[in-house]
Amino acid sequence: ERGKGLETGLGKDEVCVMDPSDFPKLTGVRAGLMSRKSHDLMSKGEAITILCVGESGLGKSTLVNNLFSLDVEKSAAESVLPTLHMVEKEVKFLVDEVPFSLKLVDSPGFGDTLDIEYSFNTITHYLDDQFEKMLSDEMSVRRLEKTRTFAGVDVVLYFIAPHRLKGLDIALLKRLHHRASIIPVLAKADTMTEEERMEFKQVVKQNLATNGIEYFHEPLCVICSPSAVISKVNGAVVLGRDYEWGTAESELHSDLKELRSIIIGEGLEDLRSRKASLYEHYRQRKIIARNRSILGRVFKIGFNIALGTALVLFVQNGGLEMIAKQLEELNKKVANKKLIKNSDGKNSKRK
């Protein structure tokens, strides 16, 4: 007999409730998940798309080289977008044995052209186009792996000249901050003293807050060098610049390490989350606009159908004959009025 021999000591309608402490402890789950994530990381790697914005001569390419410890110009496959005057460079390398894919987008410095508005639109149109590609890919039946790898811009490194934040910077940042995550980069920090750096950081933060400009991370001061030098302090080979008073080291005397940690370290997932949030806002706006357009077209088609149906019913119910009779009666009335006028005119002449 099924269940025979099981002594529970419970009545017919009683339920056995176990104490949580009686459940067996699960072990090894965390290790398994970490192992899976580690395997995916080593096999698939990481990817990031960086857009560099700022006036010419602030060391945009040099900073990227210093961040990833490689020469992007020599390693990257370059593609120029002639319609936008943007340059995309893609390069793959290893970071601490992790495969890494980088897409670097270099925008024209807005001192390179006389038309500032054109330079601004070039950058904003590029960012909008990236979101549009993401939306198009999302709605496609078959999606390309490369499109998903470099979907959208993860971060905008906005370069600001030392000692001065210009009105042009604020005007462009207002257009960019709701399109991508922005990290203000205070370039050539070796031209400022420690006190000047701190003061300039506060000036930039205050101006951004006053103008309602959101940023992913507070301004970072960077010192970049196209080549390694021998430190005058300890004789070590370091990235930096030599001066009579000593060596300005990129890693030691600037925020280069912190910026690297944000971009390819602990801040990478936060950048992706922020990009997903911005894309979601773009997607909602686009879908709402498309739905309104569809509703407008449906209303127009429905109106035309209703109008056509009404005309058919009007004709079937003798509407045309009715109009013809009314026109005939109207013509008779007009003719009678003319006769009356003519007769009155003749009578007045006789008198």
Coordinates of C-alpha atoms in Angstrom, one line a residue:
E1 CA 0.0 0.0 0.0
R2 CA 1.5 3.4 -1.1
G3 CA 2.8 5.4 1.9
K4 CA 2.6 2.5 4.2
G5 CA 5.2 2.6 6.9
L6 CA 5.7 6.4 6.9
E7 CA 5.2 7.6 10.4
T8 CA 4.7 11.4 10.4
G9 CA 2.7 11.8 13.5
L10 CA 0.5 14.3 11.6
G11 CA -3.3 14.3 11.3
K12 CA -5.1 14.2 8.0
D13 CA -5.3 17.9 7.5
E14 CA -2.0 18.9 9.1
V15 CA 0.9 20.2 7.1
C16 CA 4.6 19.7 8.0
V17 CA 6.5 23.0 8.2
M18 CA 10.2 22.6 8.2
D19 CA 12.4 25.0 10.0
P20 CA 14.8 26.9 7.7
S21 CA 17.7 25.6 9.6
D22 CA 16.7 22.0 8.6
F23 CA 17.3 22.7 4.9
P24 CA 20.7 21.5 3.6
K25 CA 23.2 24.2 2.9
L26 CA 24.1 24.7 -0.8
T27 CA 27.8 25.0 -1.5
G28 CA 29.9 25.5 -4.6
V29 CA 27.3 27.7 -6.3
R30 CA 29.3 30.9 -6.1
A31 CA 32.4 29.2 -7.3
G32 CA 30.6 27.7 -10.2
L33 CA 29.1 31.0 -11.3
M34 CA 32.5 32.8 -10.9
S35 CA 34.1 30.0 -13.0
R36 CA 31.5 30.4 -15.7
K37 CA 31.9 34.2 -15.8
S38 CA 35.7 33.8 -15.9
H39 CA 35.4 31.4 -18.7
D40 CA 33.2 33.7 -20.7
L41 CA 35.5 36.6 -20.0
M42 CA 38.6 34.7 -21.3
S43 CA 36.8 33.3 -24.3
K44 CA 34.7 36.3 -25.4
G45 CA 36.7 39.1 -23.9
E46 CA 35.5 42.7 -23.4
A47 CA 34.7 45.6 -25.8
I48 CA 34.4 49.3 -25.5
T49 CA 33.7 52.2 -27.9
I50 CA 35.3 55.6 -27.0
L51 CA 34.5 58.9 -28.6
C52 CA 37.1 61.6 -28.2
V53 CA 35.8 65.2 -28.4
G54 CA 37.6 68.5 -28.1
E55 CA 39.6 71.1 -29.9
S56 CA 42.7 70.1 -31.8
G57 CA 46.1 69.8 -30.1
L58 CA 45.0 68.5 -26.7
G59 CA 46.5 65.1 -27.0
K60 CA 43.5 62.9 -27.7
S61 CA 45.4 60.2 -29.5
T62 CA 48.3 60.3 -27.0
L63 CA 45.9 59.8 -24.1
V64 CA 44.3 56.7 -25.6
N65 CA 47.8 55.3 -26.3
N66 CA 48.8 55.8 -22.7
L67 CA 45.5 54.3 -21.4
F68 CA 46.0 51.0 -23.2
S69 CA 49.8 51.0 -23.4
L70 CA 49.8 50.6 -27.2
D71 CA 50.1 52.6 -30.3
V72 CA 46.6 52.8 -31.6
E73 CA 47.7 54.4 -34.9
K74 CA 49.9 51.5 -35.8
S75 CA 47.6 48.7 -34.5
A76 CA 44.2 49.8 -35.6
A77 CA 42.2 49.2 -38.7
E78 CA 41.0 52.6 -39.7
S79 CA 37.8 53.6 -41.5
V80 CA 36.9 57.1 -42.4
L81 CA 33.3 58.2 -42.6
P82 CA 33.4 60.8 -45.3
T83 CA 29.8 62.0 -44.8
L84 CA 30.4 62.7 -41.1
H85 CA 34.2 63.4 -41.2
M86 CA 34.6 61.0 -38.3
V87 CA 37.4 58.5 -38.1
E88 CA 36.8 55.1 -36.6
K89 CA 39.7 52.9 -35.5
E90 CA 39.3 49.3 -34.3
V91 CA 42.0 47.3 -32.5
K92 CA 42.2 44.1 -30.6
F93 CA 44.7 43.4 -27.9
L94 CA 45.2 41.7 -24.5
V95 CA 44.8 43.4 -21.2
D96 CA 46.1 41.2 -18.3
E97 CA 45.5 38.2 -20.6
V98 CA 41.9 39.3 -21.3
P99 CA 41.0 39.7 -25.0
F100 CA 39.9 43.3 -25.5
S101 CA 38.3 45.0 -28.5
L102 CA 38.5 48.8 -28.8
K103 CA 36.7 51.1 -31.2
L104 CA 38.2 54.6 -31.0
V105 CA 36.2 57.3 -32.7
D106 CA 38.0 60.6 -33.3
S107 CA 35.9 63.6 -34.1
P108 CA 37.1 66.7 -35.9
G109 CA 38.4 69.3 -33.5
F110 CA 36.0 72.2 -33.6
G111 CA 38.9 74.5 -34.3
D112 CA 39.6 72.8 -37.6
T113 CA 36.6 74.3 -39.4
L114 CA 35.2 77.8 -39.5
D115 CA 31.6 76.5 -39.2
I116 CA 31.3 75.6 -35.5
E117 CA 27.6 74.6 -35.9
Y118 CA 28.6 72.0 -38.6
S119 CA 31.2 70.5 -36.2
F120 CA 28.7 70.2 -33.4
N121 CA 26.1 68.6 -35.7
T122 CA 28.7 66.2 -37.0
I123 CA 29.2 64.8 -33.5
T124 CA 25.5 64.8 -32.4
H125 CA 24.5 63.1 -35.7
Y126 CA 27.1 60.4 -35.2
L127 CA 25.7 59.6 -31.7
D128 CA 22.1 59.6 -32.9
D129 CA 23.1 57.4 -35.8
Q130 CA 24.6 54.9 -33.4
F131 CA 21.4 54.7 -31.4
E132 CA 19.4 54.3 -34.7
K133 CA 21.7 51.4 -35.7
M134 CA 21.0 49.8 -32.3
L135 CA 17.3 50.2 -32.8
S136 CA 17.4 48.8 -36.3
D137 CA 19.5 45.8 -35.2
E138 CA 17.0 45.2 -32.4
M139 CA 14.2 45.0 -34.8
S140 CA 16.0 42.8 -37.3
V141 CA 15.4 39.1 -37.7
R142 CA 19.1 38.3 -38.0
R143 CA 21.5 40.4 -36.0
L144 CA 25.2 40.8 -36.7
E145 CA 27.7 39.9 -34.0
K146 CA 29.9 42.9 -34.8
T147 CA 27.0 45.3 -34.5
R148 CA 26.2 43.9 -31.0
T149 CA 29.9 44.1 -30.0
F150 CA 30.3 47.8 -30.8
A151 CA 26.7 48.8 -30.2
G152 CA 26.6 52.6 -29.4
V153 CA 29.2 54.8 -27.8
D154 CA 30.1 53.7 -24.2
V155 CA 31.9 56.9 -23.2
V156 CA 32.8 60.4 -24.5
L157 CA 36.1 61.7 -23.3
Y158 CA 35.6 65.4 -23.5
F159 CA 38.9 67.2 -23.6
I160 CA 39.1 70.7 -22.0
A161 CA 42.1 73.0 -22.5
P162 CA 44.1 73.9 -19.3
H163 CA 43.1 77.0 -17.4
R164 CA 40.0 77.7 -19.5
L165 CA 36.5 76.4 -20.0
K166 CA 35.0 78.1 -23.0
G167 CA 31.4 78.9 -23.9
L168 CA 31.8 76.5 -26.9
D169 CA 32.6 73.7 -24.5
I170 CA 29.4 74.3 -22.5
A171 CA 27.3 74.7 -25.7
L172 CA 28.5 71.3 -27.1
L173 CA 28.3 69.5 -23.7
K174 CA 24.6 70.6 -23.5
R175 CA 24.0 68.7 -26.7
L176 CA 26.0 65.6 -25.7
H177 CA 25.2 64.8 -22.1
H178 CA 21.8 63.2 -22.9
R179 CA 23.3 61.2 -25.8
A180 CA 26.3 59.5 -24.0
S181 CA 28.2 59.2 -20.8
I182 CA 30.7 62.1 -20.5
I183 CA 34.0 62.2 -18.6
P184 CA 35.6 65.7 -18.7
V185 CA 39.3 65.4 -19.3
L186 CA 41.4 68.3 -18.2
A187 CA 44.3 68.0 -20.7
K188 CA 47.9 68.9 -20.3
A189 CA 47.7 69.0 -16.5
D190 CA 51.5 69.4 -16.3
T191 CA 51.0 73.0 -17.2
M192 CA 49.2 73.6 -13.9
T193 CA 50.3 73.5 -10.3
E194 CA 48.5 71.2 -7.8
E195 CA 46.5 74.2 -6.5
E196 CA 45.6 75.3 -10.0
R197 CA 44.4 71.8 -10.8
M198 CA 42.1 71.6 -7.8
E199 CA 40.8 75.1 -8.5
F200 CA 40.1 74.4 -12.2
K201 CA 38.3 71.1 -11.3
Q202 CA 36.0 73.0 -9.1
V203 CA 35.4 75.7 -11.8
V204 CA 34.5 73.0 -14.3
K205 CA 32.2 71.2 -11.9
Q206 CA 30.4 74.4 -10.9
N207 CA 29.9 75.4 -14.6
L208 CA 28.6 72.0 -15.5
A209 CA 26.2 72.0 -12.6
T210 CA 25.0 75.5 -13.3
N211 CA 24.2 74.6 -16.9
G212 CA 22.4 71.3 -16.0
I213 CA 25.0 69.1 -17.7
E214 CA 25.3 65.6 -16.3
Y215 CA 28.6 63.8 -16.3
F216 CA 29.5 60.2 -15.6
H217 CA 32.6 61.1 -13.5
E218 CA 34.0 64.3 -12.1
P219 CA 36.7 66.0 -14.2
L220 CA 40.1 64.2 -14.3
C221 CA 43.5 65.9 -14.9
V222 CA 45.8 63.9 -17.2
I223 CA 49.4 64.1 -18.2
C224 CA 50.1 62.3 -21.5
S225 CA 53.4 61.4 -23.1
P226 CA 54.1 60.0 -26.6
S227 CA 57.1 58.1 -25.3
A228 CA 58.7 56.8 -22.1
V229 CA 61.3 58.8 -20.2
I230 CA 63.8 58.1 -17.4
S231 CA 62.5 59.5 -14.1
K232 CA 64.8 62.1 -12.5
V233 CA 63.5 61.0 -9.1
N234 CA 64.4 57.3 -9.1
G235 CA 65.8 56.5 -12.6
A236 CA 62.9 54.3 -13.6
V237 CA 61.5 54.2 -17.1
V238 CA 58.1 55.9 -16.9
L239 CA 55.5 57.6 -19.1
G240 CA 55.8 61.3 -18.6
R241 CA 57.5 64.5 -19.6
D242 CA 60.9 65.8 -18.6
Y243 CA 61.4 69.4 -17.3
E244 CA 64.3 71.2 -15.7
W245 CA 62.7 70.8 -12.3
G246 CA 62.0 67.1 -12.7
T247 CA 59.7 64.6 -14.4
A248 CA 56.0 64.9 -14.6
E249 CA 54.9 61.2 -14.5
S250 CA 51.6 60.3 -16.2
E251 CA 50.8 57.5 -13.7
L252 CA 52.0 59.3 -10.6
H253 CA 51.2 62.9 -11.0
S254 CA 47.9 62.8 -12.9
D255 CA 44.5 60.9 -12.8
L256 CA 45.5 58.6 -15.7
K257 CA 45.3 55.4 -13.5
E258 CA 41.8 56.4 -12.3
L259 CA 40.6 57.0 -15.8
R260 CA 42.0 53.7 -16.9
S261 CA 40.2 51.9 -14.0
I262 CA 36.9 53.6 -15.0
I263 CA 37.2 52.7 -18.7
I264 CA 38.5 49.1 -18.6
G265 CA 38.1 48.2 -15.0
E266 CA 35.4 48.5 -12.4
G267 CA 33.6 51.3 -14.2
L268 CA 33.0 49.5 -17.5
E269 CA 29.7 47.8 -16.4
D270 CA 28.4 51.1 -15.0
L271 CA 29.2 52.7 -18.4
R272 CA 27.2 50.0 -20.2
S273 CA 24.3 50.5 -17.8
R274 CA 24.3 54.2 -18.4
K275 CA 24.4 53.6 -22.2
A276 CA 21.5 51.2 -22.0
S277 CA 19.5 53.8 -20.1
L278 CA 20.2 56.5 -22.6
Y279 CA 19.3 54.1 -25.5
E280 CA 16.0 53.2 -23.8
H281 CA 15.0 56.9 -23.7
Y282 CA 15.9 57.2 -27.4
R283 CA 14.0 54.1 -28.2
Q284 CA 10.9 55.2 -26.4
R285 CA 10.9 58.6 -28.2
K286 CA 11.3 56.9 -31.6
I287 CA 8.6 54.3 -31.0
I288 CA 6.1 57.0 -29.7
A289 CA 6.8 59.1 -32.8
R290 CA 6.4 56.1 -35.1
N291 CA 3.1 55.1 -33.4
R292 CA 1.8 58.7 -33.8
S293 CA 2.7 58.6 -37.4
I294 CA 1.0 55.3 -37.9
L295 CA -2.1 56.5 -36.1
G296 CA -2.2 59.6 -38.3
R297 CA -2.0 57.4 -41.5
V298 CA -4.6 55.0 -40.2
F299 CA -6.9 58.0 -39.4
K300 CA -6.4 59.4 -42.9
I301 CA -7.1 56.1 -44.6
G302 CA -10.2 55.6 -42.4
F303 CA -11.4 59.1 -43.2
N304 CA -11.0 58.5 -46.9
I305 CA -12.8 55.1 -46.7
A306 CA -15.6 56.7 -44.7
L307 CA -15.9 59.5 -47.2
G308 CA -15.9 57.1 -50.2
T309 CA -18.6 55.0 -48.5
A310 CA -20.7 58.0 -47.8
L311 CA -20.5 59.1 -51.5
V312 CA -21.5 55.6 -52.7
L313 CA -24.5 55.6 -50.4
F314 CA -25.4 59.1 -51.5
V315 CA -25.4 58.1 -55.1
Q316 CA -27.3 54.9 -54.5
N317 CA -30.0 56.8 -52.6
G318 CA -30.6 59.1 -55.5
G319 CA -28.4 61.9 -54.3
L320 CA -27.3 62.9 -57.8
E321 CA -30.8 63.2 -59.1
M322 CA -31.7 65.3 -56.1
I323 CA -28.8 67.6 -56.8
A324 CA -29.8 67.8 -60.5
K325 CA -33.4 68.8 -59.6
Q326 CA -32.1 71.5 -57.1
L327 CA -29.8 72.9 -59.8
E328 CA -32.7 73.0 -62.3
E329 CA -34.9 74.8 -59.8
L330 CA -32.1 77.3 -59.1
N331 CA -31.6 78.0 -62.8
K332 CA -35.4 78.6 -63.2
K333 CA -35.3 81.1 -60.3
V334 CA -32.4 82.9 -61.8
A335 CA -34.0 83.0 -65.2
N336 CA -37.3 84.4 -63.7
K337 CA -35.4 87.1 -61.8
K338 CA -33.7 88.2 -65.1
L339 CA -37.1 88.4 -66.8
I340 CA -38.6 90.5 -64.0
K341 CA -35.6 92.9 -64.1
N342 CA -35.9 93.2 -67.9
S343 CA -39.6 94.0 -67.8
D344 CA -39.2 96.6 -65.0
G345 CA -36.5 98.3 -67.1
K346 CA -38.7 98.5 -70.1
N347 CA -41.6 100.0 -68.1
S348 CA -39.4 102.7 -66.6
K349 CA -38.2 103.8 -70.1
R350 CA -41.7 104.1 -71.4
K351 CA -42.6 106.4 -68.5

